[in-house]
């Protein structure tokens, strides 16, 4: 079974000591294509190097809202030039994160809106992060229509999911769907149409129920694919083919050979 990890921070320093092993384990599990989203401008060069060093790694570049203190207005111009030169599969990740409060909400929103417009100019999909800010994110996506994208690590309601899907967005489903208590998310996964979902690890963060306290890995997405298949009364192979096609279509990733 072939799987695409639509969101893996493979450039993260926590993988420095064992990146090759992590990729080997992923390949052994059928995960040979991964989208690697960025966090901050001073990390783009490393991300580029990591993706160039292995087959099947597709970079995205952007300014992640969690690192809002590191971003400068001139990084937006640098991003624009970087996207033109590197031709990545997406802009990301970008978005809004109000987990630590909203004191910098205005600056976050400015950065997010600007990135949505940059993505639109480059005809790129966006990889969007939303924490404690899903409605605000959705409002921005409505205001700055572009070429669609993914709301990564989706954790909202079915109503919010349908609004995003209506705006041309897919929902990135992380391993949290494996927790019995994630009732709202499990209902979303059961209810949404085939073309609305993507599979993602968000590794090294967000380990699933079988890996509490561990670093998450792309190989583990096989486990929550099975959970998703069960929730959708499907089988893993059928669902994998659907989710691969969704990722291929959104990011322009070539199909696996053979
Ligand atoms: Zn992420």
CSV table of C-alpha atoms and ligand atoms in Angstrom, one decimal:
chain,number,residue,atom,x,y,z
A,1,UNK,CA,0.0,0.0,0.0
A,2,UNK,CA,1.3,3.4,-1.0
A,3,UNK,CA,0.6,6.4,1.1
A,4,UNK,CA,1.4,10.2,0.9
A,5,UNK,CA,2.2,12.0,4.1
A,6,UNK,CA,0.7,15.4,3.3
A,7,UNK,CA,2.4,17.2,6.3
A,8,UNK,CA,5.7,16.2,7.8
A,9,UNK,CA,8.3,18.5,9.4
A,10,UNK,CA,11.1,16.3,8.2
A,11,UNK,CA,13.6,19.2,8.4
A,12,UNK,CA,13.0,19.5,12.1
A,13,UNK,CA,16.2,19.4,14.1
A,14,UNK,CA,14.8,16.6,16.2
A,15,UNK,CA,15.2,14.4,13.1
A,16,UNK,CA,18.9,15.4,12.5
A,17,UNK,CA,20.3,12.3,14.1
A,18,UNK,CA,18.1,9.8,12.4
A,19,UNK,CA,16.5,11.3,9.3
A,20,UNK,CA,17.7,8.5,7.1
A,21,UNK,CA,16.2,5.8,9.4
A,22,UNK,CA,12.9,7.7,9.7
A,23,UNK,CA,12.7,7.8,5.9
A,24,UNK,CA,13.6,4.2,5.6
A,25,UNK,CA,10.9,3.2,8.1
A,26,UNK,CA,8.5,5.4,6.2
A,27,UNK,CA,9.3,3.7,2.9
A,28,UNK,CA,9.0,0.3,4.5
A,29,UNK,CA,5.5,1.3,5.5
A,30,UNK,CA,4.7,2.5,2.0
A,31,UNK,CA,5.2,6.2,2.7
A,32,UNK,CA,7.5,7.3,-0.1
A,33,UNK,CA,6.1,10.7,-0.8
A,34,UNK,CA,5.9,13.5,1.8
A,35,UNK,CA,5.1,17.2,1.7
A,36,UNK,CA,7.4,19.1,4.0
A,37,UNK,CA,6.0,22.5,5.1
A,38,UNK,CA,8.2,25.4,6.4
A,39,UNK,CA,8.2,27.4,9.6
A,40,UNK,CA,10.3,30.5,9.3
A,41,UNK,CA,12.5,32.2,6.7
A,42,UNK,CA,15.8,31.3,8.3
A,43,UNK,CA,14.8,27.6,8.0
A,44,UNK,CA,13.9,27.6,4.3
A,45,UNK,CA,17.5,26.8,3.2
A,46,UNK,CA,17.7,23.7,5.4
A,47,UNK,CA,14.3,22.5,4.3
A,48,UNK,CA,15.4,22.9,0.7
A,49,UNK,CA,18.6,20.9,1.4
A,50,UNK,CA,16.7,18.1,3.2
A,51,UNK,CA,14.2,17.8,0.4
A,52,UNK,CA,16.9,17.8,-2.3
A,53,UNK,CA,18.7,15.0,-0.5
A,54,UNK,CA,16.0,12.4,-0.8
A,55,UNK,CA,13.5,11.3,-3.5
A,56,UNK,CA,9.8,11.9,-2.9
A,57,UNK,CA,10.1,15.0,-0.6
A,58,UNK,CA,8.0,17.9,-1.7
A,59,UNK,CA,8.8,21.3,0.0
A,60,UNK,CA,6.4,24.1,0.8
A,61,UNK,CA,7.6,27.5,2.0
A,62,UNK,CA,5.9,30.0,4.3
A,63,UNK,CA,5.8,31.8,7.6
A,64,UNK,CA,4.2,29.7,10.4
A,65,UNK,CA,2.1,31.6,12.9
A,66,UNK,CA,3.6,29.9,15.9
A,67,UNK,CA,6.9,31.6,15.1
A,68,UNK,CA,5.3,35.0,14.6
A,69,UNK,CA,8.0,36.7,16.7
A,70,UNK,CA,10.6,35.7,14.2
A,71,UNK,CA,8.8,37.0,11.1
A,72,UNK,CA,9.6,40.4,9.6
A,73,UNK,CA,7.7,42.3,6.9
A,74,UNK,CA,10.6,41.9,4.5
A,75,UNK,CA,10.3,38.1,4.8
A,76,UNK,CA,7.1,38.4,2.7
A,77,UNK,CA,9.1,39.8,-0.2
A,78,UNK,CA,11.7,37.1,0.3
A,79,UNK,CA,9.0,34.5,0.2
A,80,UNK,CA,7.6,35.9,-3.0
A,81,UNK,CA,11.1,35.6,-4.6
A,82,UNK,CA,11.7,32.2,-3.1
A,83,UNK,CA,8.5,30.8,-4.4
A,84,UNK,CA,9.2,32.1,-7.9
A,85,UNK,CA,12.7,30.5,-7.9
A,86,UNK,CA,12.0,27.2,-6.1
A,87,UNK,CA,8.5,26.3,-7.6
A,88,UNK,CA,7.4,24.4,-4.5
A,89,UNK,CA,4.2,22.4,-4.3
A,90,UNK,CA,2.5,24.9,-1.9
A,91,UNK,CA,2.8,28.0,0.3
A,92,UNK,CA,2.9,26.9,3.9
A,93,UNK,CA,2.5,26.7,6.5
A,94,UNK,CA,0.7,29.9,7.3
A,95,UNK,CA,-2.4,30.7,9.4
A,96,UNK,CA,-3.4,32.0,12.8
A,97,UNK,CA,-2.5,30.6,16.2
A,98,UNK,CA,-4.2,32.2,19.2
A,99,UNK,CA,-3.2,29.5,21.7
A,100,UNK,CA,-1.0,32.0,23.6
A,101,UNK,CA,-3.6,34.8,23.4
A,102,UNK,CA,-4.4,37.4,20.9
A,103,UNK,CA,-1.9,40.2,21.7
A,104,UNK,CA,-0.3,39.8,18.3
A,105,UNK,CA,-3.5,38.9,16.4
A,106,UNK,CA,-3.3,41.9,14.1
A,107,UNK,CA,0.3,41.1,13.0
A,108,UNK,CA,-0.6,37.4,12.6
A,109,UNK,CA,-3.5,38.3,10.5
A,110,UNK,CA,-1.5,40.7,8.3
A,111,UNK,CA,1.1,38.0,7.7
A,112,UNK,CA,-1.6,35.4,6.9
A,113,UNK,CA,-3.6,37.7,4.5
A,114,UNK,CA,-0.4,38.7,2.7
A,115,UNK,CA,0.7,35.1,2.3
A,116,UNK,CA,-2.8,34.1,0.9
A,117,UNK,CA,-2.4,36.8,-1.7
A,118,UNK,CA,1.2,35.7,-2.5
A,119,UNK,CA,0.0,32.1,-3.0
A,120,UNK,CA,-2.8,33.3,-5.2
A,121,UNK,CA,-0.3,35.2,-7.4
A,122,UNK,CA,1.8,32.1,-7.7
A,123,UNK,CA,-1.2,29.9,-8.3
A,124,UNK,CA,-0.2,27.7,-5.4
A,125,UNK,CA,-2.4,25.9,-2.8
A,126,UNK,CA,-1.8,26.9,0.8
A,127,UNK,CA,-1.1,24.7,3.8
A,128,UNK,CA,-3.0,26.4,6.7
A,129,UNK,CA,-2.5,26.1,10.4
A,130,UNK,CA,-5.4,27.2,12.7
A,131,UNK,CA,-5.3,26.9,16.5
A,132,UNK,CA,-8.0,28.6,18.6
A,133,UNK,CA,-8.7,30.5,15.4
A,134,UNK,CA,-10.6,28.3,13.0
A,135,UNK,CA,-13.5,30.8,12.3
A,136,UNK,CA,-11.0,33.7,11.9
A,137,UNK,CA,-9.0,31.6,9.5
A,138,UNK,CA,-12.0,30.6,7.5
A,139,UNK,CA,-13.0,34.3,7.3
A,140,UNK,CA,-9.6,35.2,5.8
A,141,UNK,CA,-9.8,32.3,3.3
A,142,UNK,CA,-13.2,33.6,2.2
A,143,UNK,CA,-11.8,37.1,1.8
A,144,UNK,CA,-8.6,36.1,0.0
A,145,UNK,CA,-9.8,33.4,-2.5
A,146,UNK,CA,-7.0,31.5,-4.2
A,147,UNK,CA,-6.3,28.1,-5.4
A,148,UNK,CA,-7.5,26.1,-2.4
A,149,UNK,CA,-5.3,24.2,0.0
A,150,UNK,CA,-5.5,22.2,3.2
A,151,UNK,CA,-6.5,23.0,6.7
A,152,UNK,CA,-3.9,20.9,8.4
A,153,UNK,CA,-4.5,18.9,11.6
A,154,UNK,CA,-8.2,19.8,11.4
A,155,UNK,CA,-9.9,19.8,14.7
A,156,UNK,CA,-13.2,21.6,14.1
A,157,UNK,CA,-16.8,20.7,13.8
A,158,UNK,CA,-18.6,19.2,10.8
A,159,UNK,CA,-20.2,22.6,10.1
A,160,UNK,CA,-16.7,24.2,10.0
A,161,UNK,CA,-15.4,21.3,7.9
A,162,UNK,CA,-18.2,21.9,5.3
A,163,UNK,CA,-17.5,25.6,5.1
A,164,UNK,CA,-13.9,24.9,4.4
A,165,UNK,CA,-14.7,22.3,1.8
A,166,UNK,CA,-17.0,24.7,0.2
A,167,UNK,CA,-14.1,27.1,-0.1
A,168,UNK,CA,-12.0,24.5,-1.9
A,169,UNK,CA,-10.1,23.3,1.1
A,170,UNK,CA,-9.3,19.8,2.2
A,171,UNK,CA,-9.0,18.7,5.8
A,172,UNK,CA,-5.6,17.3,7.0
A,173,UNK,CA,-6.4,14.4,9.4
A,174,UNK,CA,-3.7,13.7,11.9
A,175,UNK,CA,-3.2,10.7,14.3
A,176,UNK,CA,-5.4,12.4,16.9
A,177,UNK,CA,-8.3,10.8,15.1
A,178,UNK,CA,-7.2,7.5,16.8
A,179,UNK,CA,-8.2,8.7,20.2
A,180,UNK,CA,-11.6,7.5,21.3
A,181,UNK,CA,-12.3,10.8,22.9
A,182,UNK,CA,-11.9,12.7,19.6
A,183,UNK,CA,-15.6,12.2,18.9
A,184,UNK,CA,-16.1,15.4,17.0
A,185,UNK,CA,-13.2,14.7,14.6
A,186,UNK,CA,-14.2,11.1,14.1
A,187,UNK,CA,-17.7,12.3,13.1
A,188,UNK,CA,-16.1,14.7,10.6
A,189,UNK,CA,-14.0,11.9,9.1
A,190,UNK,CA,-17.0,9.6,8.8
A,191,UNK,CA,-19.2,12.3,7.2
A,192,UNK,CA,-17.1,14.2,4.7
A,193,UNK,CA,-17.0,13.3,1.0
A,194,UNK,CA,-14.0,11.5,-0.4
A,195,UNK,CA,-12.3,14.5,-2.0
A,196,UNK,CA,-12.3,16.5,1.4
A,197,UNK,CA,-9.7,14.5,3.3
A,198,UNK,CA,-5.9,14.2,3.4
A,199,UNK,CA,-3.7,12.0,5.5
A,200,UNK,CA,-0.9,13.6,7.6
A,201,UNK,CA,1.6,12.9,10.4
A,202,UNK,CA,2.6,16.4,11.5
A,203,UNK,CA,5.7,14.5,12.7
A,204,UNK,CA,7.7,14.9,14.9
A,205,UNK,CA,4.6,16.3,16.7
A,206,UNK,CA,1.2,14.8,17.4
A,207,UNK,CA,1.9,11.1,18.1
A,208,UNK,CA,-1.2,8.9,18.0
A,209,UNK,CA,-2.6,6.7,20.7
A,210,UNK,CA,-0.1,3.9,20.1
A,211,UNK,CA,2.9,6.2,20.4
A,212,UNK,CA,2.3,8.5,23.4
A,213,UNK,CA,5.4,10.2,24.7
A,214,UNK,CA,7.3,9.2,21.5
A,215,UNK,CA,8.4,11.3,18.6
A,216,UNK,CA,5.9,10.9,15.8
A,217,UNK,CA,7.0,9.5,12.5
A,218,UNK,CA,5.6,9.4,9.0
A,219,UNK,CA,5.6,5.6,9.0
A,220,UNK,CA,2.9,5.7,11.7
A,221,UNK,CA,0.2,7.2,9.3
A,222,UNK,CA,-0.6,3.6,8.3
A,223,UNK,CA,-2.2,3.2,11.7
A,224,UNK,CA,-4.6,6.1,11.6
A,225,UNK,CA,-5.4,5.4,7.9
A,226,UNK,CA,-6.8,2.2,9.3
A,227,UNK,CA,-8.9,4.1,11.9
A,228,UNK,CA,-10.2,6.4,9.2
A,229,UNK,CA,-11.1,3.5,6.9
A,230,UNK,CA,-13.1,1.9,9.7
A,231,UNK,CA,-14.9,5.2,10.5
A,232,UNK,CA,-15.8,5.5,6.8
A,233,UNK,CA,-16.9,1.8,6.4
A,234,UNK,CA,-14.2,1.5,3.8
A,235,UNK,CA,-11.0,-0.7,3.6
A,236,UNK,CA,-7.5,0.8,4.0
A,237,UNK,CA,-6.5,0.1,0.3
A,238,UNK,CA,-9.5,1.9,-1.1
A,239,UNK,CA,-9.2,4.8,1.2
A,240,UNK,CA,-5.4,5.1,0.6
A,241,UNK,CA,-6.0,5.3,-3.2
A,242,UNK,CA,-8.6,8.1,-2.6
A,243,UNK,CA,-6.3,10.1,-0.2
A,244,UNK,CA,-3.3,9.7,-2.5
A,245,UNK,CA,-5.3,11.1,-5.4
A,246,UNK,CA,-6.5,14.0,-3.2
A,247,UNK,CA,-2.9,14.9,-2.4
A,248,UNK,CA,-1.6,14.4,-5.9
A,249,UNK,CA,-4.4,16.7,-7.3
A,250,UNK,CA,-3.9,19.4,-4.6
A,251,UNK,CA,-0.1,19.6,-4.7
A,252,UNK,CA,0.5,18.4,-8.3
A,253,UNK,CA,2.5,15.4,-7.0
A,254,UNK,CA,3.2,12.8,-9.6
A,255,UNK,CA,1.5,9.4,-9.1
A,256,UNK,CA,3.7,6.6,-7.7
A,257,UNK,CA,5.2,4.5,-10.5
A,258,UNK,CA,4.2,0.9,-10.9
B,1,LIG,ZN1,2.9,21.6,10.9
